[in-house]
Amino acid sequence: MDSSKNKTASPFKSTTADRRRRVFEAAINEFAAKGFNAANINTIAKSAGISIGSMYSYFESKEDLFLAVMDHCLEMMYKLLSGVDTTKGVVNAFEEMLRLARESAIENPQMHQIYLDCSSQSLRNLSERISDNAEAVTVRLYREILSYDKAIGRVRKDLDVNATAFMLDNLVMMYQFSFASGYYAERKKLFIGSRELGDSDELIESMTDFVRRAVEP
């Protein structure tokens, strides 16, 4: 991460791990529940059990705190992605990422609410500062796997690597949002029926089969 992008104050980095955890937990709860615009930094400080003076010694503004929270959430996502087995090809990696997306969204729905909020037009200025970091890892991951698969004939020779990477990532994102957002959950039900949201192995298998048929020779 480029720390110059989020301007996280150095005192926050040097404070105790427990205090950082409390600040992040309080901020995630507040931003997820109210969105960036309605979130209150005083409420976050109170929930974290620290003074508002301390909060402003850590972050110059609510925007800086939000960007730090996004970096924190992205670091957690990167740790998950680092475990994806890329040696078996893009289809296997895609299925694994669907399962990771489901697990992450169920365990950390608030983080995904924040990501959804960040993608809204009202936060366009913030999203432009975040999007490069947020997407860089998955972009590189998909491109590397697809390029290798193409070179060894595991996927079609005429496959457009960049367009395919974009489409695969969109599929994972929409599936992930269906666990974190009421709107996307209802949208999924419209397409696949009233199946319980947590019982999604069959859907994962169907999506993986769709991708396999689309990319393999």
mmCIF file of C-alpha atoms in Angstrom:
data_model
loop_
_atom_site.group_PDB
_atom_site.id
_atom_site.type_symbol
_atom_site.label_atom_id
_atom_site.label_comp_id
_atom_site.label_asym_id
_atom_site.label_seq_id
_atom_site.Cartn_x
_atom_site.Cartn_y
_atom_site.Cartn_z
ATOM 1 C CA MET A 1 0.000 0.000 0.000
ATOM 2 C CA ASP A 2 1.145 3.552 -0.674
ATOM 3 C CA SER A 3 0.685 5.235 2.686
ATOM 4 C CA SER A 4 0.910 8.649 1.059
ATOM 5 C CA LYS A 5 -2.478 8.029 -0.511
ATOM 6 C CA ASN A 6 -4.385 7.703 2.746
ATOM 7 C CA LYS A 7 -2.288 10.095 4.846
ATOM 8 C CA THR A 8 -2.617 7.872 7.900
ATOM 9 C CA ALA A 9 -0.943 9.785 10.744
ATOM 10 C CA SER A 10 2.198 8.127 12.070
ATOM 11 C CA PRO A 11 1.029 8.278 15.741
ATOM 12 C CA PHE A 12 -1.710 5.799 14.865
ATOM 13 C CA LYS A 13 0.786 3.360 13.398
ATOM 14 C CA SER A 14 2.914 3.549 16.531
ATOM 15 C CA THR A 15 0.080 3.129 19.032
ATOM 16 C CA THR A 16 -0.792 -0.258 20.540
ATOM 17 C CA ALA A 17 -2.264 -3.037 18.448
ATOM 18 C CA ASP A 18 -5.273 -3.169 20.783
ATOM 19 C CA ARG A 19 -6.002 0.536 20.287
ATOM 20 C CA ARG A 20 -5.708 0.225 16.509
ATOM 21 C CA ARG A 21 -8.073 -2.750 16.623
ATOM 22 C CA ARG A 22 -10.635 -0.804 18.661
ATOM 23 C CA VAL A 23 -10.469 2.184 16.330
ATOM 24 C CA PHE A 24 -10.885 0.019 13.243
ATOM 25 C CA GLU A 25 -13.761 -1.963 14.751
ATOM 26 C CA ALA A 26 -15.589 1.205 15.810
ATOM 27 C CA ALA A 27 -14.975 2.880 12.452
ATOM 28 C CA ILE A 28 -16.073 -0.160 10.452
ATOM 29 C CA ASN A 29 -19.287 -0.398 12.501
ATOM 30 C CA GLU A 30 -20.051 3.301 12.048
ATOM 31 C CA PHE A 31 -19.228 3.534 8.330
ATOM 32 C CA ALA A 32 -21.103 0.302 7.553
ATOM 33 C CA ALA A 33 -24.213 1.342 9.482
ATOM 34 C CA LYS A 34 -24.450 4.970 8.354
ATOM 35 C CA GLY A 35 -22.297 5.341 5.267
ATOM 36 C CA PHE A 36 -19.416 7.764 4.944
ATOM 37 C CA ASN A 37 -21.464 10.951 4.747
ATOM 38 C CA ALA A 38 -23.584 10.300 7.855
ATOM 39 C CA ALA A 39 -20.832 8.665 9.935
ATOM 40 C CA ASN A 40 -19.638 10.707 12.912
ATOM 41 C CA ILE A 41 -15.994 10.688 13.954
ATOM 42 C CA ASN A 42 -16.963 11.676 17.518
ATOM 43 C CA THR A 43 -19.147 8.583 17.739
ATOM 44 C CA ILE A 44 -16.294 6.447 16.446
ATOM 45 C CA ALA A 45 -13.903 7.855 19.050
ATOM 46 C CA LYS A 46 -16.413 7.238 21.847
ATOM 47 C CA SER A 47 -17.079 3.683 20.689
ATOM 48 C CA ALA A 48 -13.341 3.012 20.503
ATOM 49 C CA GLY A 49 -12.880 4.341 24.031
ATOM 50 C CA ILE A 50 -10.488 7.128 23.101
ATOM 51 C CA SER A 51 -10.712 10.919 23.248
ATOM 52 C CA ILE A 52 -11.654 12.936 20.197
ATOM 53 C CA GLY A 53 -8.309 14.713 20.606
ATOM 54 C CA SER A 54 -6.493 11.410 20.251
ATOM 55 C CA MET A 55 -8.571 10.560 17.193
ATOM 56 C CA TYR A 56 -7.596 13.797 15.484
ATOM 57 C CA SER A 57 -3.964 13.226 16.394
ATOM 58 C CA TYR A 58 -4.235 9.968 14.441
ATOM 59 C CA PHE A 59 -6.313 11.233 11.501
ATOM 60 C CA GLU A 60 -6.626 14.761 10.169
ATOM 61 C CA SER A 61 -10.168 14.188 8.959
ATOM 62 C CA LYS A 62 -12.974 11.670 8.621
ATOM 63 C CA GLU A 63 -11.821 11.130 5.048
ATOM 64 C CA ASP A 64 -8.350 10.087 6.218
ATOM 65 C CA LEU A 65 -9.890 7.690 8.737
ATOM 66 C CA PHE A 66 -12.105 6.195 6.030
ATOM 67 C CA LEU A 67 -9.138 5.669 3.722
ATOM 68 C CA ALA A 68 -7.226 3.987 6.551
ATOM 69 C CA VAL A 69 -10.196 1.695 7.155
ATOM 70 C CA MET A 70 -10.275 0.817 3.464
ATOM 71 C CA ASP A 71 -6.562 0.005 3.532
ATOM 72 C CA HIS A 72 -7.162 -2.191 6.582
ATOM 73 C CA CYS A 73 -9.975 -4.046 4.819
ATOM 74 C CA LEU A 74 -7.947 -4.442 1.644
ATOM 75 C CA GLU A 75 -5.015 -5.910 3.547
ATOM 76 C CA MET A 76 -7.364 -8.566 4.914
ATOM 77 C CA MET A 77 -8.578 -9.288 1.386
ATOM 78 C CA TYR A 78 -5.015 -9.593 0.100
ATOM 79 C CA LYS A 79 -4.232 -12.168 2.762
ATOM 80 C CA LEU A 80 -7.168 -14.256 1.537
ATOM 81 C CA LEU A 81 -6.125 -13.947 -2.106
ATOM 82 C CA SER A 82 -2.556 -14.919 -1.318
ATOM 83 C CA GLY A 83 -3.834 -18.403 -0.530
ATOM 84 C CA VAL A 84 -5.401 -18.952 -3.964
ATOM 85 C CA ASP A 85 -3.764 -21.837 -5.814
ATOM 86 C CA THR A 86 -2.839 -20.430 -9.217
ATOM 87 C CA THR A 87 -1.015 -23.537 -10.445
ATOM 88 C CA LYS A 88 -4.175 -25.366 -11.525
ATOM 89 C CA GLY A 89 -5.360 -22.662 -13.885
ATOM 90 C CA VAL A 90 -7.890 -19.885 -14.033
ATOM 91 C CA VAL A 91 -11.013 -22.050 -13.759
ATOM 92 C CA ASN A 92 -9.853 -23.607 -10.522
ATOM 93 C CA ALA A 93 -8.731 -20.200 -9.212
ATOM 94 C CA PHE A 94 -12.106 -18.691 -10.118
ATOM 95 C CA GLU A 95 -13.967 -21.374 -8.165
ATOM 96 C CA GLU A 96 -11.656 -20.884 -5.197
ATOM 97 C CA MET A 97 -12.204 -17.128 -5.290
ATOM 98 C CA LEU A 98 -15.974 -17.617 -5.301
ATOM 99 C CA ARG A 99 -15.697 -19.695 -2.134
ATOM 100 C CA LEU A 100 -13.389 -17.132 -0.528
ATOM 101 C CA ALA A 101 -15.798 -14.358 -1.513
ATOM 102 C CA ARG A 102 -18.695 -16.184 0.129
ATOM 103 C CA GLU A 103 -16.704 -16.865 3.289
ATOM 104 C CA SER A 104 -15.438 -13.302 3.537
ATOM 105 C CA ALA A 105 -18.831 -11.694 2.930
ATOM 106 C CA ILE A 106 -20.571 -13.903 5.494
ATOM 107 C CA GLU A 107 -17.895 -13.359 8.135
ATOM 108 C CA ASN A 108 -17.323 -9.654 7.460
ATOM 109 C CA PRO A 109 -20.506 -8.181 5.938
ATOM 110 C CA GLN A 110 -19.752 -4.698 7.272
ATOM 111 C CA MET A 111 -16.532 -4.425 5.302
ATOM 112 C CA HIS A 112 -18.431 -5.211 2.134
ATOM 113 C CA GLN A 113 -21.069 -2.617 3.001
ATOM 114 C CA ILE A 114 -18.274 -0.047 3.192
ATOM 115 C CA TYR A 115 -16.930 -1.153 -0.192
ATOM 116 C CA LEU A 116 -20.408 -0.781 -1.691
ATOM 117 C CA ASP A 117 -20.725 2.682 -0.187
ATOM 118 C CA CYS A 118 -17.348 3.631 -1.609
ATOM 119 C CA SER A 119 -18.468 2.597 -5.097
ATOM 120 C CA SER A 120 -21.393 5.051 -5.042
ATOM 121 C CA GLN A 121 -21.361 8.255 -7.071
ATOM 122 C CA SER A 122 -21.521 10.376 -3.903
ATOM 123 C CA LEU A 123 -18.057 9.145 -2.940
ATOM 124 C CA ARG A 124 -16.547 9.507 -6.384
ATOM 125 C CA ASN A 125 -13.566 11.532 -5.146
ATOM 126 C CA LEU A 126 -12.736 8.950 -2.501
ATOM 127 C CA SER A 127 -13.307 5.976 -4.786
ATOM 128 C CA GLU A 128 -10.847 7.368 -7.322
ATOM 129 C CA ARG A 129 -8.187 7.380 -4.590
ATOM 130 C CA ILE A 130 -9.032 3.845 -3.498
ATOM 131 C CA SER A 131 -9.860 1.973 -6.701
ATOM 132 C CA ASP A 132 -6.279 1.500 -7.910
ATOM 133 C CA ASN A 133 -5.271 -0.228 -4.690
ATOM 134 C CA ALA A 134 -8.576 -2.059 -4.366
ATOM 135 C CA GLU A 135 -8.424 -3.676 -7.792
ATOM 136 C CA ALA A 136 -4.701 -3.931 -8.514
ATOM 137 C CA VAL A 137 -4.204 -7.304 -6.847
ATOM 138 C CA THR A 138 -7.098 -9.082 -8.562
ATOM 139 C CA VAL A 139 -6.274 -7.496 -11.923
ATOM 140 C CA ARG A 140 -2.701 -8.767 -11.715
ATOM 141 C CA LEU A 141 -3.794 -12.170 -10.416
ATOM 142 C CA TYR A 142 -6.270 -12.825 -13.223
ATOM 143 C CA ARG A 143 -3.956 -11.502 -15.929
ATOM 144 C CA GLU A 144 -1.028 -13.628 -14.788
ATOM 145 C CA ILE A 145 -3.086 -16.816 -14.586
ATOM 146 C CA LEU A 146 -4.838 -16.214 -17.900
ATOM 147 C CA SER A 147 -1.614 -15.316 -19.704
ATOM 148 C CA TYR A 148 0.077 -18.468 -18.443
ATOM 149 C CA ASP A 149 -2.948 -20.644 -19.242
ATOM 150 C CA LYS A 150 -3.039 -19.174 -22.729
ATOM 151 C CA ALA A 151 0.653 -19.835 -23.276
ATOM 152 C CA ILE A 152 0.337 -23.527 -22.362
ATOM 153 C CA GLY A 153 -2.973 -24.043 -24.169
ATOM 154 C CA ARG A 154 -5.127 -24.438 -21.070
ATOM 155 C CA VAL A 155 -7.478 -21.715 -22.356
ATOM 156 C CA ARG A 156 -8.424 -20.646 -25.879
ATOM 157 C CA LYS A 157 -5.689 -19.018 -27.908
ATOM 158 C CA ASP A 158 -8.076 -16.270 -29.082
ATOM 159 C CA LEU A 159 -9.054 -15.294 -25.538
ATOM 160 C CA ASP A 160 -8.775 -11.599 -24.706
ATOM 161 C CA VAL A 161 -6.918 -11.701 -21.394
ATOM 162 C CA ASN A 162 -7.913 -8.231 -20.194
ATOM 163 C CA ALA A 163 -11.595 -8.546 -21.076
ATOM 164 C CA THR A 164 -11.781 -12.034 -19.565
ATOM 165 C CA ALA A 165 -10.121 -10.839 -16.347
ATOM 166 C CA PHE A 166 -12.671 -8.022 -16.131
ATOM 167 C CA MET A 167 -15.624 -10.374 -16.620
ATOM 168 C CA LEU A 168 -14.364 -12.950 -14.117
ATOM 169 C CA ASP A 169 -13.823 -10.296 -11.474
ATOM 170 C CA ASN A 170 -17.316 -8.905 -12.059
ATOM 171 C CA LEU A 171 -18.830 -12.340 -11.515
ATOM 172 C CA VAL A 172 -16.987 -12.751 -8.222
ATOM 173 C CA MET A 173 -17.935 -9.248 -7.068
ATOM 174 C CA MET A 174 -21.644 -9.650 -7.810
ATOM 175 C CA TYR A 175 -21.691 -13.019 -6.065
ATOM 176 C CA GLN A 176 -19.862 -11.553 -3.082
ATOM 177 C CA PHE A 177 -22.236 -8.594 -2.819
ATOM 178 C CA SER A 178 -25.202 -10.981 -2.745
ATOM 179 C CA PHE A 179 -24.143 -11.989 0.763
ATOM 180 C CA ALA A 180 -23.473 -8.483 2.057
ATOM 181 C CA SER A 181 -26.268 -6.427 0.509
ATOM 182 C CA GLY A 182 -30.015 -6.899 0.805
ATOM 183 C CA TYR A 183 -30.469 -5.519 -2.694
ATOM 184 C CA TYR A 184 -28.028 -7.939 -4.290
ATOM 185 C CA ALA A 185 -29.383 -10.802 -2.196
ATOM 186 C CA GLU A 186 -32.886 -10.180 -3.545
ATOM 187 C CA ARG A 187 -31.494 -9.755 -7.044
ATOM 188 C CA LYS A 188 -29.871 -13.176 -6.802
ATOM 189 C CA LYS A 189 -33.147 -14.700 -5.636
ATOM 190 C CA LEU A 190 -34.898 -13.286 -8.700
ATOM 191 C CA PHE A 191 -32.549 -15.267 -10.918
ATOM 192 C CA ILE A 192 -32.024 -18.492 -9.000
ATOM 193 C CA GLY A 193 -35.218 -18.761 -6.941
ATOM 194 C CA SER A 194 -35.749 -18.969 -3.210
ATOM 195 C CA ARG A 195 -32.716 -21.151 -2.471
ATOM 196 C CA GLU A 196 -31.163 -20.359 0.891
ATOM 197 C CA LEU A 197 -28.318 -17.873 0.423
ATOM 198 C CA GLY A 198 -25.934 -19.922 2.500
ATOM 199 C CA ASP A 199 -26.526 -23.071 0.413
ATOM 200 C CA SER A 200 -24.557 -21.981 -2.594
ATOM 201 C CA ASP A 201 -22.303 -24.878 -3.561
ATOM 202 C CA GLU A 202 -24.544 -25.725 -6.489
ATOM 203 C CA LEU A 203 -24.456 -22.114 -7.681
ATOM 204 C CA ILE A 204 -20.674 -21.995 -7.380
ATOM 205 C CA GLU A 205 -20.423 -25.184 -9.408
ATOM 206 C CA SER A 206 -22.757 -23.762 -12.070
ATOM 207 C CA MET A 207 -20.806 -20.519 -12.319
ATOM 208 C CA THR A 208 -17.530 -22.421 -12.531
ATOM 209 C CA ASP A 209 -18.914 -24.666 -15.266
ATOM 210 C CA PHE A 210 -20.053 -21.577 -17.177
ATOM 211 C CA VAL A 211 -16.547 -20.103 -17.014
ATOM 212 C CA ARG A 212 -14.948 -23.425 -17.959
ATOM 213 C CA ARG A 213 -17.092 -23.666 -21.096
ATOM 214 C CA ALA A 214 -16.321 -20.043 -21.947
ATOM 215 C CA VAL A 215 -12.535 -20.149 -21.668
ATOM 216 C CA GLU A 216 -11.331 -23.680 -22.312
ATOM 217 C CA PRO A 217 -10.459 -24.852 -25.851
#
